[in-house]
PDB file of C-alpha atoms in Angstrom:
ATOM      1  CA  UNK A   1       0.598   7.035   3.949  1.00 87.00           C
ATOM      2  CA  UNK A   2      -2.320   4.403   3.123  1.00 88.00           C
ATOM      3  CA  UNK A   3      -2.295   6.265  -0.407  1.00 87.00           C
ATOM      4  CA  UNK A   4       1.075   5.642  -0.986  1.00 86.00           C
ATOM      5  CA  UNK A   5       0.827   2.047   0.003  1.00 89.00           C
ATOM      6  CA  UNK A   6      -2.237   1.814  -2.500  1.00 87.00           C
ATOM      7  CA  UNK A   7      -0.053   3.585  -5.146  1.00 85.00           C
ATOM      8  CA  UNK A   8       2.742   1.142  -4.717  1.00 84.00           C
ATOM      9  CA  UNK A   9       0.662  -2.092  -4.608  1.00 87.00           C
ATOM     10  CA  UNK A  10      -1.370  -0.819  -7.917  1.00 83.00           C
ATOM     11  CA  UNK A  11       1.821   0.066  -9.857  1.00 80.00           C
ATOM     12  CA  UNK A  12       3.096  -3.649  -9.188  1.00 79.00           C
ATOM     13  CA  UNK A  13      -0.290  -5.169  -9.348  1.00 83.00           C
ATOM     14  CA  UNK A  14      -0.235  -6.898  -5.538  1.00 86.00           C
ATOM     15  CA  UNK A  15       3.839  -7.172  -5.836  1.00 87.00           C
ATOM     16  CA  UNK A  16       6.213  -5.461  -3.554  1.00 87.00           C
ATOM     17  CA  UNK A  17       9.950  -5.952  -3.508  1.00 85.00           C
ATOM     18  CA  UNK A  18      12.702  -3.778  -1.565  1.00 86.00           C
ATOM     19  CA  UNK A  19      13.885  -2.061  -4.820  1.00 86.00           C
ATOM     20  CA  UNK A  20      10.669  -0.943  -6.274  1.00 85.00           C
ATOM     21  CA  UNK A  21       9.659   0.347  -2.621  1.00 88.00           C
ATOM     22  CA  UNK A  22      12.736   2.329  -2.120  1.00 90.00           C
ATOM     23  CA  UNK A  23      12.665   3.568  -5.687  1.00 89.00           C
ATOM     24  CA  UNK A  24       8.857   4.973  -4.956  1.00 88.00           C
ATOM     25  CA  UNK A  25       9.533   6.125  -1.797  1.00 91.00           C
ATOM     26  CA  UNK A  26      12.650   7.998  -3.016  1.00 91.00           C
ATOM     27  CA  UNK A  27      10.645   9.493  -6.025  1.00 89.00           C
ATOM     28  CA  UNK A  28       8.186  10.895  -3.322  1.00 89.00           C
ATOM     29  CA  UNK A  29      10.561  12.536  -1.308  1.00 91.00           C
ATOM     30  CA  UNK A  30      11.628  14.394  -4.184  1.00 90.00           C
ATOM     31  CA  UNK A  31       8.624  16.497  -3.515  1.00 89.00           C
ATOM     32  CA  UNK A  32       7.731  15.859   0.232  1.00 88.00           C
ATOM     33  CA  UNK A  33      10.022  14.599   2.507  1.00 90.00           C
ATOM     34  CA  UNK A  34       8.591  11.658   5.049  1.00 92.00           C
ATOM     35  CA  UNK A  35       8.542  12.196   8.844  1.00 93.00           C
ATOM     36  CA  UNK A  36      10.140   9.413  10.621  1.00 94.00           C
ATOM     37  CA  UNK A  37       6.410   8.668  12.254  1.00 94.00           C
ATOM     38  CA  UNK A  38       5.308   8.479   8.353  1.00 94.00           C
ATOM     39  CA  UNK A  39       8.400   6.131   7.817  1.00 94.00           C
ATOM     40  CA  UNK A  40       7.638   3.588  10.494  1.00 95.00           C
ATOM     41  CA  UNK A  41       3.959   3.690   8.857  1.00 94.00           C
ATOM     42  CA  UNK A  42       4.843   2.274   5.773  1.00 93.00           C
ATOM     43  CA  UNK A  43       5.042  -1.786   6.694  1.00 93.00           C
ATOM     44  CA  UNK A  44       1.724  -1.507   8.303  1.00 94.00           C
ATOM     45  CA  UNK A  45      -0.182   0.201   5.934  1.00 94.00           C
ATOM     46  CA  UNK A  46       1.337  -1.909   3.078  1.00 93.00           C
ATOM     47  CA  UNK A  47      -0.023  -4.812   4.978  1.00 94.00           C
ATOM     48  CA  UNK A  48      -3.462  -3.233   5.086  1.00 94.00           C
ATOM     49  CA  UNK A  49      -3.440  -2.371   1.258  1.00 93.00           C
ATOM     50  CA  UNK A  50      -2.477  -5.696   0.325  1.00 94.00           C
ATOM     51  CA  UNK A  51      -5.523  -7.233   2.578  1.00 94.00           C
ATOM     52  CA  UNK A  52      -7.683  -4.698   1.198  1.00 92.00           C
ATOM     53  CA  UNK A  53      -6.287  -5.963  -2.334  1.00 92.00           C
ATOM     54  CA  UNK A  54      -6.926  -9.332  -1.340  1.00 94.00           C
ATOM     55  CA  UNK A  55     -10.307  -8.750  -0.106  1.00 94.00           C
ATOM     56  CA  UNK A  56     -11.443  -6.984  -3.391  1.00 92.00           C
ATOM     57  CA  UNK A  57      -9.817  -9.464  -5.732  1.00 93.00           C
ATOM     58  CA  UNK A  58     -11.677 -12.200  -3.404  1.00 95.00           C
ATOM     59  CA  UNK A  59     -15.222 -10.393  -3.454  1.00 96.00           C
ATOM     60  CA  UNK A  60     -15.025  -9.803  -7.517  1.00 94.00           C
ATOM     61  CA  UNK A  61     -14.416 -13.744  -7.615  1.00 95.00           C
ATOM     62  CA  UNK A  62     -16.910 -14.655  -5.457  1.00 96.00           C
ATOM     63  CA  UNK A  63     -19.222 -12.035  -7.407  1.00 95.00           C
ATOM     64  CA  UNK A  64     -18.108 -13.962 -10.756  1.00 95.00           C
ATOM     65  CA  UNK A  65     -18.535 -17.152  -8.789  1.00 95.00           C
ATOM     66  CA  UNK A  66     -22.557 -16.505  -8.439  1.00 96.00           C
ATOM     67  CA  UNK A  67     -22.535 -15.164 -12.011  1.00 95.00           C
ATOM     68  CA  UNK A  68     -21.111 -18.618 -13.309  1.00 95.00           C
ATOM     69  CA  UNK A  69     -23.547 -20.790 -10.907  1.00 96.00           C
ATOM     70  CA  UNK A  70     -26.078 -19.047 -12.568  1.00 95.00           C
ATOM     71  CA  UNK A  71     -25.059 -19.713 -15.972  1.00 95.00           C
ATOM     72  CA  UNK A  72     -24.601 -23.200 -14.865  1.00 95.00           C
ATOM     73  CA  UNK A  73     -28.443 -23.402 -13.438  1.00 95.00           C
ATOM     74  CA  UNK A  74     -29.714 -22.592 -16.850  1.00 94.00           C
ATOM     75  CA  UNK A  75     -27.221 -24.196 -18.972  1.00 94.00           C
ATOM     76  CA  UNK A  76     -28.658 -27.548 -17.222  1.00 94.00           C
ATOM     77  CA  UNK A  77     -32.051 -26.648 -17.741  1.00 93.00           C
ATOM     78  CA  UNK A  78     -31.293 -25.931 -21.526  1.00 93.00           C
ATOM     79  CA  UNK A  79     -29.554 -29.284 -21.949  1.00 92.00           C
ATOM     80  CA  UNK A  80     -32.003 -31.054 -20.142  1.00 91.00           C
ATOM     81  CA  UNK A  81     -35.186 -29.862 -22.181  1.00 91.00           C
ATOM     82  CA  UNK A  82     -32.955 -29.907 -25.578  1.00 88.00           C
ATOM     83  CA  UNK A  83     -32.455 -33.934 -24.692  1.00 86.00           C
ATOM     84  CA  UNK A  84     -36.417 -34.608 -23.644  1.00 87.00           C
ATOM     85  CA  UNK A  85     -38.493 -31.959 -25.333  1.00 86.00           C
ATOM     86  CA  UNK A  86     -36.589 -29.716 -28.085  1.00 84.00           C
ATOM     87  CA  UNK A  87     -39.300 -27.578 -28.579  1.00 86.00           C
ATOM     88  CA  UNK A  88     -39.940 -26.791 -25.326  1.00 88.00           C
ATOM     89  CA  UNK A  89     -36.764 -24.807 -25.370  1.00 90.00           C
ATOM     90  CA  UNK A  90     -37.649 -21.557 -26.306  1.00 91.00           C
ATOM     91  CA  UNK A  91     -39.822 -21.601 -23.390  1.00 92.00           C
ATOM     92  CA  UNK A  92     -37.008 -21.987 -20.943  1.00 92.00           C
ATOM     93  CA  UNK A  93     -35.057 -19.509 -22.988  1.00 91.00           C
ATOM     94  CA  UNK A  94     -38.122 -17.155 -22.829  1.00 93.00           C
ATOM     95  CA  UNK A  95     -37.955 -17.848 -18.504  1.00 93.00           C
ATOM     96  CA  UNK A  96     -33.866 -16.907 -18.578  1.00 92.00           C
ATOM     97  CA  UNK A  97     -34.952 -13.567 -20.503  1.00 92.00           C
ATOM     98  CA  UNK A  98     -37.477 -12.572 -18.106  1.00 93.00           C
ATOM     99  CA  UNK A  99     -35.068 -12.712 -15.152  1.00 92.00           C
ATOM    100  CA  UNK A 100     -32.924 -10.529 -16.679  1.00 91.00           C
ATOM    101  CA  UNK A 101     -29.483 -12.444 -16.671  1.00 91.00           C
ATOM    102  CA  UNK A 102     -26.128 -10.017 -15.948  1.00 91.00           C
ATOM    103  CA  UNK A 103     -24.629  -9.656 -19.445  1.00 92.00           C
ATOM    104  CA  UNK A 104     -21.176  -9.954 -17.737  1.00 94.00           C
ATOM    105  CA  UNK A 105     -18.185 -11.656 -18.516  1.00 94.00           C
ATOM    106  CA  UNK A 106     -18.235 -14.207 -15.869  1.00 94.00           C
ATOM    107  CA  UNK A 107     -22.076 -15.252 -17.305  1.00 95.00           C
ATOM    108  CA  UNK A 108     -21.830 -15.311 -20.968  1.00 94.00           C
ATOM    109  CA  UNK A 109     -18.376 -17.216 -20.797  1.00 95.00           C
ATOM    110  CA  UNK A 110     -19.591 -20.009 -18.643  1.00 94.00           C
ATOM    111  CA  UNK A 111     -22.811 -20.429 -20.668  1.00 94.00           C
ATOM    112  CA  UNK A 112     -21.126 -20.135 -23.749  1.00 93.00           C
ATOM    113  CA  UNK A 113     -18.909 -22.876 -22.267  1.00 92.00           C
ATOM    114  CA  UNK A 114     -21.319 -24.869 -21.366  1.00 91.00           C
ATOM    115  CA  UNK A 115     -23.649 -24.684 -24.573  1.00 91.00           C
ATOM    116  CA  UNK A 116     -21.338 -24.095 -27.676  1.00 88.00           C
ATOM    117  CA  UNK A 117     -20.706 -27.296 -29.523  1.00 83.00           C
ATOM    118  CA  UNK A 118     -23.607 -28.860 -28.253  1.00 81.00           C
ATOM    119  CA  UNK A 119     -25.939 -29.051 -31.089  1.00 82.00           C
ATOM    120  CA  UNK A 120     -27.957 -26.657 -33.370  1.00 84.00           C
ATOM    121  CA  UNK A 121     -31.090 -26.405 -30.708  1.00 85.00           C
ATOM    122  CA  UNK A 122     -28.237 -24.986 -27.936  1.00 88.00           C
ATOM    123  CA  UNK A 123     -27.277 -22.540 -30.254  1.00 89.00           C
ATOM    124  CA  UNK A 124     -30.374 -20.857 -29.947  1.00 90.00           C
ATOM    125  CA  UNK A 125     -30.124 -19.210 -26.389  1.00 91.00           C
ATOM    126  CA  UNK A 126     -26.330 -18.081 -27.606  1.00 92.00           C
ATOM    127  CA  UNK A 127     -28.019 -16.490 -30.642  1.00 92.00           C
ATOM    128  CA  UNK A 128     -30.287 -14.557 -28.102  1.00 92.00           C
ATOM    129  CA  UNK A 129     -27.289 -13.845 -25.837  1.00 93.00           C
ATOM    130  CA  UNK A 130     -25.552 -12.383 -28.572  1.00 93.00           C
ATOM    131  CA  UNK A 131     -28.091 -10.293 -30.197  1.00 93.00           C
ATOM    132  CA  UNK A 132     -28.564  -8.759 -26.248  1.00 91.00           C
ATOM    133  CA  UNK A 133     -24.970  -8.220 -26.238  1.00 93.00           C
ATOM    134  CA  UNK A 134     -24.783  -6.074 -30.119  1.00 93.00           C
ATOM    135  CA  UNK A 135     -26.935  -3.596 -28.108  1.00 89.00           C
ATOM    136  CA  UNK A 136     -24.175  -2.628 -26.137  1.00 89.00           C
ATOM    137  CA  UNK A 137     -21.564  -3.246 -28.811  1.00 91.00           C
ATOM    138  CA  UNK A 138     -20.397  -6.023 -27.058  1.00 92.00           C
ATOM    139  CA  UNK A 139     -19.832  -9.793 -28.784  1.00 93.00           C
ATOM    140  CA  UNK A 140     -19.589 -13.552 -27.176  1.00 93.00           C
ATOM    141  CA  UNK A 141     -16.114 -13.791 -28.243  1.00 94.00           C
ATOM    142  CA  UNK A 142     -14.777 -10.518 -26.717  1.00 94.00           C
ATOM    143  CA  UNK A 143     -16.398 -10.946 -23.187  1.00 95.00           C
ATOM    144  CA  UNK A 144     -15.044 -14.897 -23.053  1.00 94.00           C
ATOM    145  CA  UNK A 145     -11.648 -13.191 -23.754  1.00 95.00           C
ATOM    146  CA  UNK A 146     -12.371 -10.650 -21.316  1.00 94.00           C
ATOM    147  CA  UNK A 147     -13.314 -13.319 -18.699  1.00 94.00           C
ATOM    148  CA  UNK A 148     -10.025 -15.474 -19.378  1.00 94.00           C
ATOM    149  CA  UNK A 149      -8.100 -12.452 -18.958  1.00 94.00           C
ATOM    150  CA  UNK A 150      -9.566 -11.396 -15.660  1.00 93.00           C
ATOM    151  CA  UNK A 151      -9.075 -14.806 -14.519  1.00 93.00           C
ATOM    152  CA  UNK A 152      -5.436 -14.841 -15.192  1.00 93.00           C
ATOM    153  CA  UNK A 153      -5.036 -10.997 -13.594  1.00 92.00           C
ATOM    154  CA  UNK A 154      -6.712 -12.301 -10.442  1.00 92.00           C
ATOM    155  CA  UNK A 155      -4.518 -15.281 -10.102  1.00 93.00           C
ATOM    156  CA  UNK A 156      -1.274 -13.266 -10.533  1.00 93.00           C
ATOM    157  CA  UNK A 157      -2.789 -10.434  -7.932  1.00 92.00           C
ATOM    158  CA  UNK A 158      -3.515 -12.829  -5.485  1.00 94.00           C
ATOM    159  CA  UNK A 159      -0.222 -14.525  -5.860  1.00 94.00           C
ATOM    160  CA  UNK A 160       1.766 -11.196  -5.790  1.00 93.00           C
ATOM    161  CA  UNK A 161      -0.118  -9.963  -2.663  1.00 93.00           C
ATOM    162  CA  UNK A 162       0.462 -12.987  -0.730  1.00 94.00           C
ATOM    163  CA  UNK A 163       4.179 -12.864  -1.609  1.00 93.00           C
ATOM    164  CA  UNK A 164       4.330  -9.375  -0.570  1.00 92.00           C
ATOM    165  CA  UNK A 165       2.742  -9.715   2.603  1.00 93.00           C
ATOM    166  CA  UNK A 166       5.555 -12.638   3.572  1.00 92.00           C
ATOM    167  CA  UNK A 167       7.805 -10.214   2.136  1.00 91.00           C
ATOM    168  CA  UNK A 168       6.562  -7.443   4.538  1.00 91.00           C
ATOM    169  CA  UNK A 169       7.484 -10.134   7.659  1.00 90.00           C
ATOM    170  CA  UNK A 170      10.932 -10.956   6.545  1.00 91.00           C
ATOM    171  CA  UNK A 171      12.170  -7.426   5.778  1.00 92.00           C
ATOM    172  CA  UNK A 172      14.474  -5.467   8.108  1.00 93.00           C
ATOM    173  CA  UNK A 173      12.375  -2.384   8.469  1.00 93.00           C
ATOM    174  CA  UNK A 174      15.287  -0.834  10.418  1.00 94.00           C
ATOM    175  CA  UNK A 175      17.497  -0.654   7.871  1.00 94.00           C
ATOM    176  CA  UNK A 176      14.610   0.558   5.450  1.00 94.00           C
ATOM    177  CA  UNK A 177      13.798   3.477   7.558  1.00 94.00           C
ATOM    178  CA  UNK A 178      17.341   5.037   8.366  1.00 94.00           C
ATOM    179  CA  UNK A 179      18.066   4.609   4.983  1.00 94.00           C
ATOM    180  CA  UNK A 180      15.034   6.559   3.513  1.00 94.00           C
ATOM    181  CA  UNK A 181      14.857   8.891   6.522  1.00 95.00           C
ATOM    182  CA  UNK A 182      16.043  12.369   5.595  1.00 94.00           C
ATOM    183  CA  UNK A 183      16.810  13.023   9.260  1.00 95.00           C
ATOM    184  CA  UNK A 184      19.114   9.907   9.088  1.00 95.00           C
ATOM    185  CA  UNK A 185      21.354  11.195   6.739  1.00 95.00           C
ATOM    186  CA  UNK A 186      21.459  14.508   8.237  1.00 95.00           C
ATOM    187  CA  UNK A 187      22.401  13.851  11.625  1.00 95.00           C
ATOM    188  CA  UNK A 188      25.184  11.407   9.964  1.00 95.00           C
ATOM    189  CA  UNK A 189      27.041  14.704   9.002  1.00 94.00           C
ATOM    190  CA  UNK A 190      27.912  14.841  12.602  1.00 93.00           C
ATOM    191  CA  UNK A 191      31.077  16.722  12.892  1.00 90.00           C
ATOM    192  CA  UNK A 192      32.974  14.110  15.102  1.00 84.00           C
ATOM    193  CA  UNK A 193      31.918  11.603  13.195  1.00 87.00           C
ATOM    194  CA  UNK A 194      30.402   9.734  16.471  1.00 91.00           C
ATOM    195  CA  UNK A 195      26.894   9.323  15.416  1.00 92.00           C
ATOM    196  CA  UNK A 196      27.022   6.848  12.220  1.00 91.00           C
ATOM    197  CA  UNK A 197      29.089   4.806  14.893  1.00 93.00           C
ATOM    198  CA  UNK A 198      26.823   4.513  17.498  1.00 93.00           C
ATOM    199  CA  UNK A 199      24.153   1.574  17.506  1.00 94.00           C
ATOM    200  CA  UNK A 200      20.066   1.451  16.461  1.00 95.00           C
ATOM    201  CA  UNK A 201      18.833   2.066  19.777  1.00 95.00           C
ATOM    202  CA  UNK A 202      20.980   5.234  20.226  1.00 95.00           C
ATOM    203  CA  UNK A 203      20.251   6.800  16.839  1.00 95.00           C
ATOM    204  CA  UNK A 204      16.827   6.010  17.410  1.00 95.00           C
ATOM    205  CA  UNK A 205      16.901   8.047  20.679  1.00 95.00           C
ATOM    206  CA  UNK A 206      18.237  10.664  18.993  1.00 96.00           C
ATOM    207  CA  UNK A 207      15.791  10.793  16.383  1.00 96.00           C
ATOM    208  CA  UNK A 208      12.983  10.421  18.873  1.00 95.00           C
ATOM    209  CA  UNK A 209      14.063  14.022  20.276  1.00 95.00           C
ATOM    210  CA  UNK A 210      14.300  15.144  16.920  1.00 95.00           C
ATOM    211  CA  UNK A 211      10.410  14.434  16.237  1.00 94.00           C
ATOM    212  CA  UNK A 212       9.619  16.182  19.890  1.00 93.00           C
ATOM    213  CA  UNK A 213      11.525  19.077  19.164  1.00 94.00           C
ATOM    214  CA  UNK A 214       9.709  19.509  15.492  1.00 93.00           C
ATOM    215  CA  UNK A 215       6.453  18.764  17.091  1.00 92.00           C
ATOM    216  CA  UNK A 216       6.721  21.789  19.456  1.00 91.00           C
ATOM    217  CA  UNK A 217       8.121  24.099  16.724  1.00 91.00           C
ATOM    218  CA  UNK A 218       7.294  25.385  13.397  1.00 91.00           C
ATOM    219  CA  UNK A 219      10.474  23.446  11.662  1.00 93.00           C
ATOM    220  CA  UNK A 220      10.192  20.547  10.163  1.00 93.00           C
ATOM    221  CA  UNK A 221      12.143  17.456  11.356  1.00 94.00           C
ATOM    222  CA  UNK A 222      14.869  17.840   8.648  1.00 94.00           C
ATOM    223  CA  UNK A 223      15.193  21.415   9.687  1.00 94.00           C
ATOM    224  CA  UNK A 224      15.434  20.441  13.219  1.00 95.00           C
ATOM    225  CA  UNK A 225      18.153  17.895  12.370  1.00 95.00           C
ATOM    226  CA  UNK A 226      19.910  20.463  10.650  1.00 95.00           C
ATOM    227  CA  UNK A 227      20.060  22.728  13.532  1.00 94.00           C
ATOM    228  CA  UNK A 228      21.349  20.376  15.786  1.00 94.00           C
ATOM    229  CA  UNK A 229      24.139  20.064  13.201  1.00 94.00           C
ATOM    230  CA  UNK A 230      24.981  23.321  12.796  1.00 93.00           C
ATOM    231  CA  UNK A 231      25.432  23.722  16.677  1.00 92.00           C
ATOM    232  CA  UNK A 232      27.451  20.617  16.818  1.00 91.00           C
ATOM    233  CA  UNK A 233      29.887  22.427  13.816  1.00 91.00           C
ATOM    234  CA  UNK A 234      29.883  25.903  15.081  1.00 89.00           C
ATOM    235  CA  UNK A 235      31.738  24.174  18.309  1.00 86.00           C
ATOM    236  CA  UNK A 236      34.051  21.977  16.347  1.00 80.00           C
ATOM    237  CA  UNK A 237      35.070  25.035  14.399  1.00 78.00           C
ATOM    238  CA  UNK A 238      35.689  26.995  17.866  1.00 71.00           C
ATOM    239  CA  UNK A 239      36.851  24.231  20.336  1.00 68.00           C
ATOM    240  CA  UNK A 240      37.987  21.272  18.481  1.00 58.00           C
ATOM    241  CA  UNK A 241      35.844  18.107  17.252  1.00 52.00           C
ATOM    242  CA  UNK A 242      37.820  16.385  20.206  1.00 58.00           C
ATOM    243  CA  UNK A 243      35.054  18.704  22.577  1.00 75.00           C
ATOM    244  CA  UNK A 244      31.916  16.443  23.589  1.00 80.00           C
ATOM    245  CA  UNK A 245      29.625  19.333  22.425  1.00 84.00           C
ATOM    246  CA  UNK A 246      31.406  18.847  18.459  1.00 87.00           C
ATOM    247  CA  UNK A 247      28.959  15.621  18.607  1.00 90.00           C
ATOM    248  CA  UNK A 248      25.469  16.179  17.763  1.00 92.00           C
ATOM    249  CA  UNK A 249      24.244  14.010  20.560  1.00 92.00           C
ATOM    250  CA  UNK A 250      25.119  16.926  23.068  1.00 93.00           C
ATOM    251  CA  UNK A 251      22.462  18.804  21.671  1.00 93.00           C
ATOM    252  CA  UNK A 252      19.693  16.185  21.270  1.00 93.00           C
ATOM    253  CA  UNK A 253      20.035  14.206  24.764  1.00 93.00           C
ATOM    254  CA  UNK A 254      22.506  16.493  26.889  1.00 91.00           C
ATOM    255  CA  UNK A 255      23.430  19.606  28.290  1.00 91.00           C
ATOM    256  CA  UNK A 256      23.058  21.264  24.701  1.00 91.00           C
ATOM    257  CA  UNK A 257      19.365  20.450  23.971  1.00 93.00           C
ATOM    258  CA  UNK A 258      18.082  23.686  25.617  1.00 92.00           C
ATOM    259  CA  UNK A 259      20.474  25.964  23.028  1.00 92.00           C
ATOM    260  CA  UNK A 260      18.812  23.349  19.992  1.00 92.00           C
ATOM    261  CA  UNK A 261      14.873  24.403  21.521  1.00 92.00           C
ATOM    262  CA  UNK A 262      15.805  27.785  21.624  1.00 91.00           C
ATOM    263  CA  UNK A 263      17.038  27.659  17.981  1.00 90.00           C
ATOM    264  CA  UNK A 264      14.061  26.140  16.767  1.00 89.00           C
ATOM    265  CA  UNK A 265      12.006  28.380  18.650  1.00 87.00           C
ATOM    266  CA  UNK A 266       9.864  25.589  20.368  1.00 86.00           C
ATOM    267  CA  UNK A 267       6.885  26.432  21.846  1.00 81.00           C
ATOM    268  CA  UNK A 268       5.852  23.923  24.454  1.00 64.00           C
ATOM    269  CA  UNK A 269       2.216  23.242  25.053  1.00 60.00           C
ATOM    270  CA  UNK A 270       1.041  23.234  28.787  1.00 51.00           C
ATOM    271  CA  UNK A 271       1.753  19.532  29.312  1.00 53.00           C
ATOM    272  CA  UNK A 272       4.860  19.632  27.547  1.00 53.00           C
ATOM    273  CA  UNK A 273       6.305  22.509  29.968  1.00 51.00           C
ATOM    274  CA  UNK A 274       4.812  20.869  33.022  1.00 48.00           C
ATOM    275  CA  UNK A 275       6.621  17.401  31.949  1.00 53.00           C
ATOM    276  CA  UNK A 276      10.206  19.358  31.629  1.00 53.00           C
ATOM    277  CA  UNK A 277       9.878  21.131  34.707  1.00 47.00           C
ATOM    278  CA  UNK A 278       9.027  18.017  36.133  1.00 51.00           C
ATOM    279  CA  UNK A 279      12.199  16.534  34.914  1.00 49.00           C
ATOM    280  CA  UNK A 280      14.113  19.565  35.919  1.00 49.00           C
ATOM    281  CA  UNK A 281      14.947  20.337  31.919  1.00 48.00           C
ATOM    282  CA  UNK A 282      12.954  23.788  31.971  1.00 49.00           C
TER     283      UNK A 282
END
């Protein structure tokens, strides 16, 4: 689920909205149906992924700030020496070369911003930078453009991530889970139509039973839900939809549960069997 959250965020550069999220989850479920627990995990996984995205962008911004500060320090030294003793500028450039400065966009762009257009003397360190960059097929102009694009991208990513965190806090996840849940769609095929008229708490209770039965059998949650609907339909065909056993809930929270468990070939663990014995259901 965390991988799904990361994919969702990376496709939208930190932007998450209801329609994009539903489309992404729907597309994923055309391959593999998500379990109820997995659907409920989406909001927390999205929050974690968004926070990680903010951390990643923040770490890059901090690293770039260090490189820009380094460029500022060299630019200050060069500007000062160029005003007082232009001949000594070559020594400062030599010191910078010995420090092996990072030839990254943040450093180069800041140094170029500080030195360009400030006289022929200060063009000398930029010439050295240009020569260093040419060894790797780069240019000052290209890195300046890259830095500008990165700053804009970081700003958009941070803005989107913060906006998405607010959206996650305001969204009604109960409606989202029910809309995305394959189990929910199957249970709404209840022959007597009662399931769809119940409140959320009741529907959620029914779904939890489906989860528990699926965990103790080899069937998936959707297959367990389909078995419950099958039993209800068989009863409705034999006795009519007014019979209580024609309601899917009869096989989930009522006396029909053992029939569902048998049909699903449930194999209870020792602890699960003991719980059922203590509750008088086994």
